[in-house]
Amino acid sequence: MLKLSLDACARQQLGAARTSSAGRAAHTVVGGHGNTMRQTVIALTGGRELGEHENPGEATLVVLHGRVRLVSDSDAWDGRRGDLLVVPDARHRLEAVEDAVVLLTVAKTDRRGGDPKSGDQK
C-alpha cells in the first residue's frame, strides 16, 4: 500500500519549478510508462505552459494549487484549487495563470481502437 501527501508533493514540485530554468517540475507518484494508469504531480510557474500535445488516453487534471487554463483549439477551461478538468481527446496545452500544481491522471488507451488489455483490434 502506498500513502503520500499530495500537499507535500505539490510544495516540493513547486519549489523545484521555481528554481528550474524551464519553470516546471514533475514527479510520477503512481504507475509509469509500463502501466495503464499513471498519476503525475506537475508544477508550473506563472506564465509557463506545457506546449500543445496529444492526449495519450483518458486523462484528468485535479488542480492542487494555483490557477491553470486548459486550451484545445478555440475552447478553454479555467481551473483553480480543487477543480477537476477532463482533458479533451484532442491536441491541447496547459497554461499556468499563476504558480500552479496539478495532479495528472492518465489511463493509456490503444489509439488504434483495440482493447488495451487484450490487444484486440476493433
Coordinates of C-alpha atoms in Angstrom, one line a residue:
M1 CA 0.0 0.0 0.0
L2 CA 1.2 3.5 -0.8
K3 CA 0.2 6.6 1.1
L4 CA 1.6 10.0 0.3
S5 CA 0.7 13.7 0.9
L6 CA -0.3 15.4 -2.3
D7 CA 0.1 18.7 -0.5
A8 CA 3.7 18.0 0.4
C9 CA 4.5 16.7 -3.1
A10 CA 2.9 19.8 -4.6
R11 CA 5.0 22.1 -2.4
Q12 CA 8.2 20.1 -3.3
Q13 CA 7.5 20.2 -7.0
L14 CA 6.5 23.9 -7.0
G15 CA 9.8 24.7 -5.2
A16 CA 11.7 22.7 -7.9
A17 CA 9.8 24.5 -10.7
R18 CA 10.7 27.9 -9.2
T19 CA 14.4 27.1 -9.3
S20 CA 14.2 25.4 -12.8
S21 CA 15.1 27.4 -15.9
A22 CA 12.1 25.8 -17.6
G23 CA 9.8 26.9 -14.8
R24 CA 8.3 23.4 -14.4
A25 CA 8.9 20.2 -12.5
A26 CA 7.1 16.8 -12.4
H27 CA 7.1 13.6 -10.4
T28 CA 5.2 10.4 -11.2
V29 CA 3.6 9.3 -7.9
V30 CA 1.7 6.2 -9.2
G31 CA 2.4 3.9 -12.2
G32 CA 4.7 4.7 -15.0
H33 CA 5.3 4.0 -18.7
G34 CA 4.8 0.3 -18.3
N35 CA 1.4 0.7 -16.6
T36 CA -2.1 1.5 -18.0
M37 CA -2.6 4.2 -15.4
R38 CA -0.2 6.9 -14.4
Q39 CA -0.5 9.8 -11.9
T40 CA 1.9 12.7 -12.1
V41 CA 2.2 15.8 -10.0
I42 CA 3.2 18.7 -12.3
A43 CA 4.2 22.2 -11.2
L44 CA 4.4 25.2 -13.5
T45 CA 5.4 28.7 -12.5
G46 CA 3.0 31.6 -13.5
G47 CA 3.1 32.3 -17.3
R48 CA 4.7 29.0 -18.2
E49 CA 2.9 26.2 -20.1
L50 CA 3.1 22.6 -21.3
G51 CA 3.1 23.1 -25.0
E52 CA 0.5 21.6 -27.3
H53 CA 0.5 17.8 -27.3
E54 CA -1.8 14.8 -28.0
N55 CA -3.8 13.1 -25.3
P56 CA -2.3 9.7 -24.7
G57 CA -5.6 8.2 -23.4
E58 CA -8.3 9.1 -20.9
A59 CA -7.0 11.9 -18.7
T60 CA -8.0 14.3 -16.0
L61 CA -6.3 17.1 -14.1
V62 CA -7.0 18.0 -10.5
V63 CA -5.8 21.4 -9.5
L64 CA -3.8 21.2 -6.2
H65 CA -2.5 24.7 -6.1
G66 CA -3.0 28.0 -8.1
R67 CA -4.8 28.5 -11.3
V68 CA -4.5 26.9 -14.7
R69 CA -6.1 27.1 -18.2
L70 CA -6.5 24.0 -20.4
V71 CA -6.7 25.1 -24.0
S72 CA -7.8 23.0 -27.1
D73 CA -8.4 24.7 -30.4
S74 CA -10.8 27.6 -29.7
D75 CA -12.0 26.1 -26.4
A76 CA -10.5 26.9 -22.9
W77 CA -11.3 25.7 -19.4
D78 CA -10.1 27.5 -16.3
G79 CA -9.3 25.6 -13.1
R80 CA -8.4 26.6 -9.6
R81 CA -7.6 24.6 -6.4
G82 CA -10.0 21.7 -6.0
D83 CA -11.3 21.7 -9.6
L84 CA -11.3 18.6 -11.8
L85 CA -10.8 19.1 -15.5
V86 CA -11.3 16.4 -18.1
V87 CA -8.6 16.6 -20.7
P88 CA -10.1 16.7 -24.2
D89 CA -9.4 13.9 -26.7
A90 CA -7.6 16.4 -29.0
R91 CA -4.4 18.4 -29.1
H92 CA -4.2 20.7 -26.1
R93 CA -1.9 22.7 -23.9
L94 CA -1.9 23.6 -20.2
E95 CA -1.1 27.2 -19.1
A96 CA -0.3 28.3 -15.6
V97 CA -2.3 31.5 -15.0
E98 CA -0.3 31.8 -11.7
D99 CA 2.1 29.4 -9.9
A100 CA 0.2 26.1 -10.1
V101 CA 0.4 22.4 -9.4
V102 CA -1.9 19.7 -10.9
L103 CA -2.3 16.0 -10.5
L104 CA -2.5 14.5 -14.0
T105 CA -4.1 11.1 -14.2
V106 CA -3.8 9.2 -17.5
A107 CA -5.2 5.8 -18.4
K108 CA -3.4 5.0 -21.7
T109 CA -5.6 3.6 -24.4
D110 CA -4.8 1.9 -27.6
R111 CA -5.3 4.7 -30.2
R112 CA -5.8 2.1 -33.0
G113 CA -9.2 1.3 -31.5
G114 CA -8.4 -2.0 -29.7
D115 CA -8.8 -3.2 -26.2
P116 CA -5.6 -2.1 -24.4
K117 CA -5.6 -5.2 -22.1
S118 CA -6.2 -7.8 -24.8
G119 CA -4.5 -6.2 -27.8
D120 CA -7.6 -7.0 -29.9
Q121 CA -8.5 -4.5 -32.6
K122 CA -12.0 -3.3 -33.3

